[in-house]
Coordinates of C-alpha atoms in Angstrom, one line a residue:
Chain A
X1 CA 58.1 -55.8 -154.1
X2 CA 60.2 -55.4 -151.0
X3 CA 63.8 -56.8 -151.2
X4 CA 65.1 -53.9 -149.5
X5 CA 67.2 -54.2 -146.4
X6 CA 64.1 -54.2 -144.1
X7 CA 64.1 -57.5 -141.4
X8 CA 61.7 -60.3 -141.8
X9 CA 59.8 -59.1 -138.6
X10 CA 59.6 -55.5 -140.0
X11 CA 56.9 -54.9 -142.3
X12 CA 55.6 -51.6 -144.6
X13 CA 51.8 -51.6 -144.2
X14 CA 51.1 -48.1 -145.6
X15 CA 52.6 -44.9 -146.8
X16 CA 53.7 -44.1 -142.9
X17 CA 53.4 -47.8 -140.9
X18 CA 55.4 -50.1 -140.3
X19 CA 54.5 -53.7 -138.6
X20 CA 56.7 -55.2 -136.4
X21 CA 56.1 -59.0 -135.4
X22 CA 55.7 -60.2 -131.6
X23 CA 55.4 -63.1 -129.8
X24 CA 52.9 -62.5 -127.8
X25 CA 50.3 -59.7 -126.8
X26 CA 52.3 -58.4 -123.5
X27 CA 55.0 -58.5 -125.3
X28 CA 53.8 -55.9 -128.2
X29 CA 52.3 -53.9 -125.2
X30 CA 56.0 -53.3 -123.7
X31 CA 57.5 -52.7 -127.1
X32 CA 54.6 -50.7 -128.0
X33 CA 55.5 -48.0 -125.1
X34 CA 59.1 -48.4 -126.2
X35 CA 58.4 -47.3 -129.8
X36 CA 56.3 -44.6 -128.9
X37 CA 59.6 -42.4 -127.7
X38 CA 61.0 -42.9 -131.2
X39 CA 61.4 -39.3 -133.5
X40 CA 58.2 -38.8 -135.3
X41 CA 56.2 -41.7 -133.9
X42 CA 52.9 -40.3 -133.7
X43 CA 51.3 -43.6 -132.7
X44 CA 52.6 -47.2 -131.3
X45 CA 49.9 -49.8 -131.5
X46 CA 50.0 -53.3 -130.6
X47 CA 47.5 -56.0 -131.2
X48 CA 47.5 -59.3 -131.0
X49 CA 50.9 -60.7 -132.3
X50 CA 51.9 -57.4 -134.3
X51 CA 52.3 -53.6 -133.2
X52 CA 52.0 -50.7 -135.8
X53 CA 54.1 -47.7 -135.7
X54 CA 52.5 -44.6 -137.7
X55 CA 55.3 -42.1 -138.2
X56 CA 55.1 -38.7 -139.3
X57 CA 56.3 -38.5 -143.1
X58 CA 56.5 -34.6 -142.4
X59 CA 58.7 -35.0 -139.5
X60 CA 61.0 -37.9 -140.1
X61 CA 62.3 -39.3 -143.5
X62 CA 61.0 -43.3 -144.1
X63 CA 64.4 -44.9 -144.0
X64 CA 65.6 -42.8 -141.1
X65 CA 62.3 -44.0 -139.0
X66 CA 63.1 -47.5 -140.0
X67 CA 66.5 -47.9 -139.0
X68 CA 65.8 -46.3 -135.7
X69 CA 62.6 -48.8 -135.4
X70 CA 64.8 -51.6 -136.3
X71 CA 67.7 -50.8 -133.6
X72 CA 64.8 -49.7 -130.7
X73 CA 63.3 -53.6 -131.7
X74 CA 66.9 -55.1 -131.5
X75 CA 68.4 -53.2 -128.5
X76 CA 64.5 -53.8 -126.9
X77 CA 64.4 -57.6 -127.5
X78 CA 68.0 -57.9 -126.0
X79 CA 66.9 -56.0 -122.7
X80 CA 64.0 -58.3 -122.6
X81 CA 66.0 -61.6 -122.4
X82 CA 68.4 -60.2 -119.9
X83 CA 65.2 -59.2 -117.5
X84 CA 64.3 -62.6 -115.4
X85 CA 61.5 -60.5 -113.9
X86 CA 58.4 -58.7 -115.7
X87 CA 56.7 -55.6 -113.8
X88 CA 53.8 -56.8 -112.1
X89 CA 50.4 -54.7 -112.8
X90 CA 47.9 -53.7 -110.3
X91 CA 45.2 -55.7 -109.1
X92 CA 41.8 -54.3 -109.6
X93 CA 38.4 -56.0 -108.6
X94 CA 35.7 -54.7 -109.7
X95 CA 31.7 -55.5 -108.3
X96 CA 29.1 -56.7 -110.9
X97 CA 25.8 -56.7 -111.7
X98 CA 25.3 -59.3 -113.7
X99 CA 22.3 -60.3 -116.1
X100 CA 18.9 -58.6 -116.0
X101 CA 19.2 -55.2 -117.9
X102 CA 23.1 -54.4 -116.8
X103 CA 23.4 -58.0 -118.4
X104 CA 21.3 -58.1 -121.5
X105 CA 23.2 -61.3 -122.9
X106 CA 23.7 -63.3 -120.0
X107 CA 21.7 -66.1 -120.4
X108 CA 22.3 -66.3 -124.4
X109 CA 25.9 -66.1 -123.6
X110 CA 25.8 -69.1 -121.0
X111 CA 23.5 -71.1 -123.7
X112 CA 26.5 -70.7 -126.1
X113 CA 28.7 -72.2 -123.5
X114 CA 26.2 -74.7 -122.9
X115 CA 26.1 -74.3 -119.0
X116 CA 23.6 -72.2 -116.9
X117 CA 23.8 -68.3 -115.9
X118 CA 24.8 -69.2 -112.5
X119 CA 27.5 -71.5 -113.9
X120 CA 28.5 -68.9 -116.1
X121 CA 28.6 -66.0 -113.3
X122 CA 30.7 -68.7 -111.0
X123 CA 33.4 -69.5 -113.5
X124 CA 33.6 -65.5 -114.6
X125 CA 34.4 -64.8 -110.6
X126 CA 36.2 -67.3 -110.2
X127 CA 39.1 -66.7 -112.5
X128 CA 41.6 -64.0 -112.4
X129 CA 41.5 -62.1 -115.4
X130 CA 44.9 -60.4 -116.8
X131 CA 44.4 -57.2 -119.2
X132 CA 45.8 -58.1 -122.6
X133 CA 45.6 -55.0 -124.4
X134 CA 43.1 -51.5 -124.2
X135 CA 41.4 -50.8 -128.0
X136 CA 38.6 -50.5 -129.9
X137 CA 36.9 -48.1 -128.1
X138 CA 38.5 -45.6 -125.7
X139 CA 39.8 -47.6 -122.9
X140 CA 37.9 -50.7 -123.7
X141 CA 39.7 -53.4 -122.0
X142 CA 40.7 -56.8 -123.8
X143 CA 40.9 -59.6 -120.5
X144 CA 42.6 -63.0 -120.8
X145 CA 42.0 -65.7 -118.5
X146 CA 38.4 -67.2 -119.4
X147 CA 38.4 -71.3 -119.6
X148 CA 35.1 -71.2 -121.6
X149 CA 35.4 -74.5 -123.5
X150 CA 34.0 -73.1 -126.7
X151 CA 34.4 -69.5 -128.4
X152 CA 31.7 -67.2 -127.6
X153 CA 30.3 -65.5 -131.2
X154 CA 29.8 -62.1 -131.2
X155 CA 26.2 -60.6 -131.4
X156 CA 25.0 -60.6 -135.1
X157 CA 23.8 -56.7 -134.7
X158 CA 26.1 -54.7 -133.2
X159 CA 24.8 -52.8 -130.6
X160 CA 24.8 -48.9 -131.3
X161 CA 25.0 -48.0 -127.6
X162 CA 26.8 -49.9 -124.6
X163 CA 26.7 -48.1 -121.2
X164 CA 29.9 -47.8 -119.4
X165 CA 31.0 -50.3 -117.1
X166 CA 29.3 -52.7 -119.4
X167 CA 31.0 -56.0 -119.4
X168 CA 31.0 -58.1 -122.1
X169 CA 32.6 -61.8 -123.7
X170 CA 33.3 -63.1 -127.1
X171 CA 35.6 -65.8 -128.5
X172 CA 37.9 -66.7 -125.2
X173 CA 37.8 -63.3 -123.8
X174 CA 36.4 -60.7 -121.6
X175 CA 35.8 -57.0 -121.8
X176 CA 35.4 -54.2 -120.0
X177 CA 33.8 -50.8 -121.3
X178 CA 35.4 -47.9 -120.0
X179 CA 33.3 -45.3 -121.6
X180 CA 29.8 -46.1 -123.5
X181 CA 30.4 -46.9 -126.9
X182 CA 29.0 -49.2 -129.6
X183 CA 29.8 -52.8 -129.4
X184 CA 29.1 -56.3 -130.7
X185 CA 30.3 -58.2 -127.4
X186 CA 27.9 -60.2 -125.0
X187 CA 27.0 -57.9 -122.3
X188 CA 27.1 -60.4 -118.9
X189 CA 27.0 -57.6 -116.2
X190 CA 28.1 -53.9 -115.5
X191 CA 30.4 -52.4 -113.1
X192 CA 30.0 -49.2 -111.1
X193 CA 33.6 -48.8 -110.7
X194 CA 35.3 -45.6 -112.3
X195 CA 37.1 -47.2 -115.0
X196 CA 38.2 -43.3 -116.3
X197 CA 39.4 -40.1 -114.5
X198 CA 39.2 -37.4 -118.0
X199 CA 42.1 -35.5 -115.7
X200 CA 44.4 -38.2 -114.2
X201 CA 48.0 -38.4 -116.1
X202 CA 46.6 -42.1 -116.6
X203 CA 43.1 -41.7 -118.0
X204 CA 42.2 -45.3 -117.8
X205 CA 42.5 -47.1 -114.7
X206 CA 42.6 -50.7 -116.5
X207 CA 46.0 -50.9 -118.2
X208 CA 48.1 -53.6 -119.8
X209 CA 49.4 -56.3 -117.2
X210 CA 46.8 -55.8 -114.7
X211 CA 45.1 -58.4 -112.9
X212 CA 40.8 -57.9 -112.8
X213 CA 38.7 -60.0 -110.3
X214 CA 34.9 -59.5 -110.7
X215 CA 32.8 -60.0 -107.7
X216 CA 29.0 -60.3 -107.9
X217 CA 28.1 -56.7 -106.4
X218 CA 25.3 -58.8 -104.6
X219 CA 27.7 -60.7 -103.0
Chain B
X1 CA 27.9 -8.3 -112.0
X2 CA 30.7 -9.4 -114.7
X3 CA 30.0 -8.8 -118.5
X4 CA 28.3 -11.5 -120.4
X5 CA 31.1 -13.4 -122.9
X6 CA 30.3 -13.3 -126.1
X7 CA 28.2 -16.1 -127.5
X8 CA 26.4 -17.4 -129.9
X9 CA 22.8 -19.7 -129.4
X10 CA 22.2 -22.3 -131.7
X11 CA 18.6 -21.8 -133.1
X12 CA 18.4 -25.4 -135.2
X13 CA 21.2 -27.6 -135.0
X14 CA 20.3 -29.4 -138.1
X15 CA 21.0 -33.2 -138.7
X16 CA 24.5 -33.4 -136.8
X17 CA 26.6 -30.2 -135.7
X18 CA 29.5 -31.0 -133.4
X19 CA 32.1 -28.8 -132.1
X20 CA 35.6 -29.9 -133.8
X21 CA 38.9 -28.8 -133.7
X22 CA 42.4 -30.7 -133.5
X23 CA 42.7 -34.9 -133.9
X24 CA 43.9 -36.8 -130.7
X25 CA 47.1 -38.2 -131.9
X26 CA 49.2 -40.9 -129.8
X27 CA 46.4 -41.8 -127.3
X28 CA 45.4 -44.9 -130.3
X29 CA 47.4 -47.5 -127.8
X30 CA 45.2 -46.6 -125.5
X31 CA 41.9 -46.9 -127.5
X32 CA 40.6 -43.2 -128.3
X33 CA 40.4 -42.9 -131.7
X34 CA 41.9 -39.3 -133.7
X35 CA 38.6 -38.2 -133.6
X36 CA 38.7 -33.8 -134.8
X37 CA 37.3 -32.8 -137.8
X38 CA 36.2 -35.3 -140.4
X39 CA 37.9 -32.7 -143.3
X40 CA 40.8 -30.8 -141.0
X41 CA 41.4 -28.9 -144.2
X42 CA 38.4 -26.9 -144.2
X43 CA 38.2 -26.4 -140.6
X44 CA 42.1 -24.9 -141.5
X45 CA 40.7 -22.7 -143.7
X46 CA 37.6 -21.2 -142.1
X47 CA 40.2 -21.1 -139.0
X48 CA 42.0 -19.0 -141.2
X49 CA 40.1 -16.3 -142.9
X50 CA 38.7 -15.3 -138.9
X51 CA 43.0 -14.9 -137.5
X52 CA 42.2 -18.0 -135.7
X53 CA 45.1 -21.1 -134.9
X54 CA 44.1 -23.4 -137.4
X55 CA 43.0 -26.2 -135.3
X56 CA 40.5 -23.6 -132.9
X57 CA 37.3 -25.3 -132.1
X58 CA 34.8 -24.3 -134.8
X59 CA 31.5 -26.2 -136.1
X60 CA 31.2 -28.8 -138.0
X61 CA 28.1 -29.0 -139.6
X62 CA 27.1 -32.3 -141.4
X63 CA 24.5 -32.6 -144.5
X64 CA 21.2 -30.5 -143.5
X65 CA 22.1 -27.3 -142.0
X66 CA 22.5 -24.8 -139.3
X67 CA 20.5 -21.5 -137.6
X68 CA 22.0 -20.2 -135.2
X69 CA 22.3 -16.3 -133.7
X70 CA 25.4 -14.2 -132.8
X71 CA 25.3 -11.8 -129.3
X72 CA 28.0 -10.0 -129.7
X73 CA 30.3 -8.6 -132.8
X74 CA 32.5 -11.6 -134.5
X75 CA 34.2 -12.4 -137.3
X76 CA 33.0 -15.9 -138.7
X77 CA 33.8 -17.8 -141.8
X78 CA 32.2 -20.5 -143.8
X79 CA 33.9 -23.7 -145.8
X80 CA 33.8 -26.6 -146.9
X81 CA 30.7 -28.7 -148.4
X82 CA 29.3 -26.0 -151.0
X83 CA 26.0 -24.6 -149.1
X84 CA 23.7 -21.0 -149.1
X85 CA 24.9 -19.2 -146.4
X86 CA 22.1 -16.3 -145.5
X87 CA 23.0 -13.6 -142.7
X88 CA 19.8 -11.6 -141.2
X89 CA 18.5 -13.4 -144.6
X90 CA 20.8 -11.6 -147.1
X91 CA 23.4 -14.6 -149.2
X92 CA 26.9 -14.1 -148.3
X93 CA 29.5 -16.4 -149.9
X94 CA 31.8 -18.9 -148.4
X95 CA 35.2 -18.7 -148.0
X96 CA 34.8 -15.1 -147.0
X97 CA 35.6 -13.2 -143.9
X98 CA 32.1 -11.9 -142.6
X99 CA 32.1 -9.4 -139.9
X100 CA 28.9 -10.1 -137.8
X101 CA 26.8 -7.9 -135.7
X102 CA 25.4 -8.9 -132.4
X103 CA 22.3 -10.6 -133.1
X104 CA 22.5 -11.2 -136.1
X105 CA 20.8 -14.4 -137.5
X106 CA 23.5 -17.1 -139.3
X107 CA 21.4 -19.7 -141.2
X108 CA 23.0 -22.5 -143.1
X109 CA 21.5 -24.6 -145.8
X110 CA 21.8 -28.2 -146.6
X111 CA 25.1 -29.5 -148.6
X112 CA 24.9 -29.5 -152.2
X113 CA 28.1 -31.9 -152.5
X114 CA 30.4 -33.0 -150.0
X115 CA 29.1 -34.0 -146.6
X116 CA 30.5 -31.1 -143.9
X117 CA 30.7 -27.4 -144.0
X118 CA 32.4 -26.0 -141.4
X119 CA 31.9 -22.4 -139.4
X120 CA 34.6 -20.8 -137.5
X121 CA 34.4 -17.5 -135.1
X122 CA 37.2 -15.0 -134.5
X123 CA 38.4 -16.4 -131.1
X124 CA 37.1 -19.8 -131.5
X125 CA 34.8 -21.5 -129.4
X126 CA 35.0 -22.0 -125.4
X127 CA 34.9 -26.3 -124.9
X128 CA 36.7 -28.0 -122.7
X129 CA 39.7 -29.8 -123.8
X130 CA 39.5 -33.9 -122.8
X131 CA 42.3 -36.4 -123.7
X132 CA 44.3 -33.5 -125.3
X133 CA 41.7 -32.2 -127.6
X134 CA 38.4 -30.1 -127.6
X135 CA 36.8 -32.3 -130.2
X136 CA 33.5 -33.9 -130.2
X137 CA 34.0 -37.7 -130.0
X138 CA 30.0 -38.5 -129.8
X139 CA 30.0 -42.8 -129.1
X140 CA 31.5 -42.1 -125.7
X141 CA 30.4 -38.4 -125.5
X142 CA 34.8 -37.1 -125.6
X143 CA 35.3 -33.6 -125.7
X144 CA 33.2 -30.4 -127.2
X145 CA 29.5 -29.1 -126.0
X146 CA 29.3 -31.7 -123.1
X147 CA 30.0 -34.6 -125.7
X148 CA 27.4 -34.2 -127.7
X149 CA 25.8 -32.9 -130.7
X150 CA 24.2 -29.4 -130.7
X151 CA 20.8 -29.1 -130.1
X152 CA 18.5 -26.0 -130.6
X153 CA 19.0 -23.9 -127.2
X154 CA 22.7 -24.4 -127.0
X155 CA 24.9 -21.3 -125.7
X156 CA 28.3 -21.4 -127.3
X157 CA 30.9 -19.1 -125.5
X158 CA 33.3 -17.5 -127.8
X159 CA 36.6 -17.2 -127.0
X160 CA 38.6 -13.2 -127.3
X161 CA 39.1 -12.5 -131.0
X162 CA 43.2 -12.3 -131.9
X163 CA 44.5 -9.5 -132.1
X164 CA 45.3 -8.1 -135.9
X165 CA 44.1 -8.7 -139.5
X166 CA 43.1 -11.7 -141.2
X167 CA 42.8 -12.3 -144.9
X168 CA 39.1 -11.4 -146.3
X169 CA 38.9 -14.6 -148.2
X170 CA 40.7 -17.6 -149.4
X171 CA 42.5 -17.7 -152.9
X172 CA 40.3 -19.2 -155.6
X173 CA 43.2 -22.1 -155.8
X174 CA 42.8 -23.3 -151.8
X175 CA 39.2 -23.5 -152.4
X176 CA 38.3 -27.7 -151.9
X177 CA 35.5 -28.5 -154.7
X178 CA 33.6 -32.0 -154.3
X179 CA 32.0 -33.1 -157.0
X180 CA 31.1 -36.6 -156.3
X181 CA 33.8 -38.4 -158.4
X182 CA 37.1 -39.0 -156.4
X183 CA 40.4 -40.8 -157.0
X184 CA 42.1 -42.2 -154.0
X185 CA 45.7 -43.0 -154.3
X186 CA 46.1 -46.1 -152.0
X187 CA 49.3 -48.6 -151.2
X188 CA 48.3 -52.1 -150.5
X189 CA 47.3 -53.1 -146.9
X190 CA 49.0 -55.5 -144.3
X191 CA 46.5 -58.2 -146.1
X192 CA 46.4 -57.0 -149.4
X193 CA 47.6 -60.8 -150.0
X194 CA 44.6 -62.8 -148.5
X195 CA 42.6 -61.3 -151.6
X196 CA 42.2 -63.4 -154.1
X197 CA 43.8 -62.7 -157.4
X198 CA 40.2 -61.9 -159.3
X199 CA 39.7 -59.7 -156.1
X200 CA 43.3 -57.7 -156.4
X201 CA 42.3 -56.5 -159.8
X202 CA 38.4 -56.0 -158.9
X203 CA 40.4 -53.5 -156.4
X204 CA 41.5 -51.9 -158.5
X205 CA 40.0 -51.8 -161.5
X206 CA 36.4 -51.4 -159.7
X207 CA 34.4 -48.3 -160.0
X208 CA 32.8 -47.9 -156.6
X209 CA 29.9 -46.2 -155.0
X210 CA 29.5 -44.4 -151.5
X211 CA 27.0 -46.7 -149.3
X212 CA 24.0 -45.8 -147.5
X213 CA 26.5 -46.0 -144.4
X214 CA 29.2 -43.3 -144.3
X215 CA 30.0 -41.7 -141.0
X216 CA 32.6 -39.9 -139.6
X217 CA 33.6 -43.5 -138.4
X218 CA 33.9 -45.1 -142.0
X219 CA 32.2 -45.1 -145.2
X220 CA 30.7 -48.1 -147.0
X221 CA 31.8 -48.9 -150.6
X222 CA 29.3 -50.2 -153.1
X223 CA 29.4 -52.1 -156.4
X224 CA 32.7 -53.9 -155.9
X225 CA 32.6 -57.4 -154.1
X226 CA 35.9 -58.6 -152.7
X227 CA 37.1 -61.9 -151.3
X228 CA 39.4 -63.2 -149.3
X229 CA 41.2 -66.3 -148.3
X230 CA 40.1 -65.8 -144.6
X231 CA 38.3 -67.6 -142.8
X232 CA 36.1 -65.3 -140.1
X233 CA 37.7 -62.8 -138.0
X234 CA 41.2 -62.3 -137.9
X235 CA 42.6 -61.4 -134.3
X236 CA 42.7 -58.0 -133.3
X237 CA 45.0 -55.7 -135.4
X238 CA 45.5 -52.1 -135.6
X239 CA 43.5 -49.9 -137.9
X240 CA 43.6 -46.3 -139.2
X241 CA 41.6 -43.7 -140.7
X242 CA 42.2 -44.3 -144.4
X243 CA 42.3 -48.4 -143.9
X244 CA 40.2 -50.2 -146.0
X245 CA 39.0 -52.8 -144.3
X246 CA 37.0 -56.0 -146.1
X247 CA 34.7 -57.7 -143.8
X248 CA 32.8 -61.2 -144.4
X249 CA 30.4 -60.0 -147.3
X250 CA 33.0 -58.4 -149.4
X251 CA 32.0 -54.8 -149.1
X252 CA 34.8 -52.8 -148.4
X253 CA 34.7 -50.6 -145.4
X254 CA 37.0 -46.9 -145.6
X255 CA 38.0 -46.0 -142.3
X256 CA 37.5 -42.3 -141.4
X257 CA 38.6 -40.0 -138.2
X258 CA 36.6 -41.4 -135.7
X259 CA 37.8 -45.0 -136.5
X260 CA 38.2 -47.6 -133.9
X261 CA 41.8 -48.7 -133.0
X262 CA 41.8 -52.1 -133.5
X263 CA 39.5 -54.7 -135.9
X264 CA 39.2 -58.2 -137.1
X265 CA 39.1 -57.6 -140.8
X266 CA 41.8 -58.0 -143.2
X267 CA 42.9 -54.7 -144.0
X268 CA 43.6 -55.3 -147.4
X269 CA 44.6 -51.1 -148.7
X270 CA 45.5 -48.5 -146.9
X271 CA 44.6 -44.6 -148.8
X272 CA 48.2 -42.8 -148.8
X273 CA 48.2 -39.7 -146.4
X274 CA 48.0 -37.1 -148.8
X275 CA 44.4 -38.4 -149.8
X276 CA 42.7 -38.9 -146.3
X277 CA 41.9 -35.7 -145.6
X278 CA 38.9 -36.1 -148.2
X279 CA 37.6 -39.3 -146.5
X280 CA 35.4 -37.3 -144.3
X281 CA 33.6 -35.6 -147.5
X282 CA 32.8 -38.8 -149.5
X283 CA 29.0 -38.6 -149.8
X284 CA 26.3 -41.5 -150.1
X285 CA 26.2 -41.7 -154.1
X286 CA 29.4 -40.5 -155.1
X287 CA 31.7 -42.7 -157.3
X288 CA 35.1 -43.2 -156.0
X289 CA 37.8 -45.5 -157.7
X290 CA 41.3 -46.4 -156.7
X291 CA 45.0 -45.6 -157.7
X292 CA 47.6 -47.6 -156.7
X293 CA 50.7 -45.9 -155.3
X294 CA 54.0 -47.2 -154.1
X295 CA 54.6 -46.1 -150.6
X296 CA 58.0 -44.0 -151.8
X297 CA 55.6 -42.3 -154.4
X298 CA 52.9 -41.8 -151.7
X299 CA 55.1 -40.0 -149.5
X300 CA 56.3 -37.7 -152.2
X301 CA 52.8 -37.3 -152.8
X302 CA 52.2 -36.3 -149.0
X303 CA 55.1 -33.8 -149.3
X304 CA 54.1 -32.4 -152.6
X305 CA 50.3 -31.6 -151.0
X306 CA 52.5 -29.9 -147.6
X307 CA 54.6 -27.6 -149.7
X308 CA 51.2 -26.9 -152.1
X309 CA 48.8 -26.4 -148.9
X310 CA 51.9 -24.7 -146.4
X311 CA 52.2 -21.7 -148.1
X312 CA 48.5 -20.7 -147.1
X313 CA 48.1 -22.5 -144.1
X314 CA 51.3 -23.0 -142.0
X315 CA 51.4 -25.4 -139.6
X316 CA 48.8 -28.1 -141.7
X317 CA 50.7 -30.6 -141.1
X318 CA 49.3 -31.3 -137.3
X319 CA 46.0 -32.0 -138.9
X320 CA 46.5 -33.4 -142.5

């Protein structure tokens, strides 16, 4: 269907998006700045392994956006093995509340796991947390770093409301809600800290790279 | 004492009225969906027949209906889902420039088909623009009337007409009908492969109806059960409005303006550019089957709708 000239790691997914294959999730974050700049990107977007490019078909003709993807990937990917030393991110700790109503899920969440609330609330301040990626929701903020022994399942009924601040885990991972917005995540806890500034040049304060520390706001 | 702007007061918001105008485009790395109206073309073209840009802020009124009352002199313009329009009780028709007294009384009825009708005023509304946009995106209350959906009380501040003529009514072949069947061109998704073959052609070949659930976040598709190879939820990958997305039980899920970002189900079709602009008026009920489309032909088919819809509305292509 597609024995065109197109890359292995290059990939049509729709009428104006491309895929491009990545290592890893910081990885497709850097690119995914990089590919932004290209001529009639209207949107770079990585997830987890892959970022999407949707280009504007009325701007930019398909093949034209595709060679320029492929040489920003190439000329990106050489840049990245000459650089010995990745951009650190800011650190950011943030106080919680956890369990009770800021924490509806606590204690089902630690049952999951198999280990008590208070276990749960000392391993989740314990570790430092690195953002992986912002999506979902506006700003909603994807954290790696967990050493839960077993994947947290997300709730069966998605919640329709989640206050900001909220913060949540399912599978390996931790969130953090930015703005209120629906969700299907375990809510532990909830934050007071301003996680979004509508008028800063940077709406959201989380951003990919950072490193989050959670504190018990009892503490 | 300074004058009092010109407004208007919304008298019964019906079901959901939100204030819409341009999508949020290249904030989706950072989470915030598109959001704007959930059929830009109609917003385009009540935009139009009042001199407004085409993307003002105008309302977007969703199933049930709208009252609401002018206090000053405007312009205003009605599209979209086919609805009686009464002014100070007397039917006017849509797509038709209405010049407005102060205090007069505007009252909406429900939708007949389609989903959204959509009311813009000379000058456009007064909302504050967040993350680029002064569109209403209600789960984290982005953008419009202080995030939210209008309620009965609301004072809308309208913004100074333009200057100069606008046309008194669209031509009858820019005029939008829904009629509850709809053919979607689509090109197959990033998963299309983790259906199985049975499922491919059941894609297809399906004949499909609008679910109970159809938002401006997504729509629901019913009578067609489709299956995939994988196993539970797939790692986080970007998603669209105009994905098709097929989660655990088979039903597909079409992705609409105010679509998350990112999501865990394979996204096994994508609806080709030229088509998503109807998304946002697929109603519970209707039938809806799909057309497959090579991604060459899709783009020709994108380009063919520009130079069709250009010609009346310049400019389109920042919102289709």
């Amino acid at each position: 269907m597609n024995a065109r000239k197109e890359p292995p790691h290059i990939e049509a997914v729709a009428d104006d998006r491309f895929a491009v294959a990545v290592p890893d999730t910081a990885a497709g974050q850097r690119l995914a700045r990089r590919l932004s700049t290209l001529p009639g990107c209207i949107d770079a977007v990585g997830g987890v392994a892959v970022v999407e490019c949707r280009f504007d078909v009325s701007a930019v003709a398909a093949d034209r956006f595709l060679d320029d993807l492929e040489r920003a990937v190439r000329t990106h990917a050489d840049a990245t093995a000459e650089k010995t030393v990745e951009p650190r991110g800011r650190r950011h700790t943030l106080l919680v509340r956890y369990g009770g109503e800021d924490g509806p899920d606590l204690d089902a969440a630690a049952r999951h796991l198999g280990i008590s609330a208070d276990e749960l609330i000392e391993s989740h301040t314990r570790i430092e947390h690195s953002v992986a990626l912002l999506g979902f929701t506006p700003g909603f903020a994807y954290l790696d770093g967990s050493d839960f022994d077993r994947e947290v399942p997300r709730l069966k009924q998605p919640r329709q409301f989640v206050p900001a601040g909220s913060v949540g885990i399912a599978g390996r991972r931790s969130g953090v809600y930015a703005l209120s917005g629906p969700g299907g995540w375990q809510i532990i806890g909830r934050t007071d800290a301003a996680l979004f500034d509508r008028d800063a040049k940077e709406p959201f304060v989380l951003s990919p790279g950072d490193t989050v520390v959670f504190r018990r706001a009892d503490d | 004492m300074s004058p009092t702007p010109p407004s208007l007061t919304v008298i019964d918001a019906g079901l959901q009225t939100t204030v819409q105008a341009a999508p949020r485009r290249g904030l989706r790395h950072l989470g915030v969906p598109y959001s704007g109206a959930a059929d830009p073309l109609s917003l385009a073209l009540a935009n139009r027949l009042v001199g407004n840009d085409l993307a003002a802020p105008g309302l977007e009124v969703t199933l049930s209906g709208l009252r609401l009352r002018t206090h000053a002199a405007c312009r205003v313009a009605v599209t979209g889902a086919e609805c009686t329009v009464l002014v100070d009780g007397q039917p006017v028709a849509l797509h038709e420039q209405l010049s407005l007294e102060a205090g007069s009384e505007v009252r909406m009825g429900g939708a007949e088909t389609g989903v959204r009708s959509y009311l813009a005023v000379s000058g456009g509304l007064v909302v504050d623009e967040v993350l680029g946009s002064a569109s209403t995106y209600l789960p984290a209350a982005l953008g419009g009337y202080r995030g939210r959906a209008l309620e009965a009380g609301d004072r809308l501040i309208i913004a100074p007409a333009p200057a100069g003529e606008s046309p008194r009514q669209t031509p009858k072949r820019y005029r939008p009908e829904f009629r509850g069947r709809w053919s979607l061109r689509i090109c197959p998704g990033a998963e299309f492969a983790s259906l199985t073959q049975e499922s491919r052609e059941r894609l297809l070949a399906g004949r499909y109806t609008v679910g109970r659930r159809a938002d401006r976040m997504g729509v629901a598709l019913d009578g067609v059960v489709l299956n995939t190879d994988s196993t539970g939820v797939l790692d986080s990958r970007p998603v669209f409005p105009g994905t098709v997305q097929c989660p655990e039980g088979g039903q597909a899920l079409l992705l609409g303006v105010d679509a998350q970002t990112t999501g865990g189900y394979p996204r096994v079709a994508e609806v080709i550019r030229a088509d998503r602009q109807w998304i946002g008026q697929l109603r519970s009920g209707d039938r809806l089957r799909f057309l497959l489309r090579d991604r060459k032909t899709a783009r020709r088919d994108y380009a063919a709708a520009l130079d069709f819809w250009r010609e009346w509305l310049p400019g389109i292509e920042a919102l289709i």
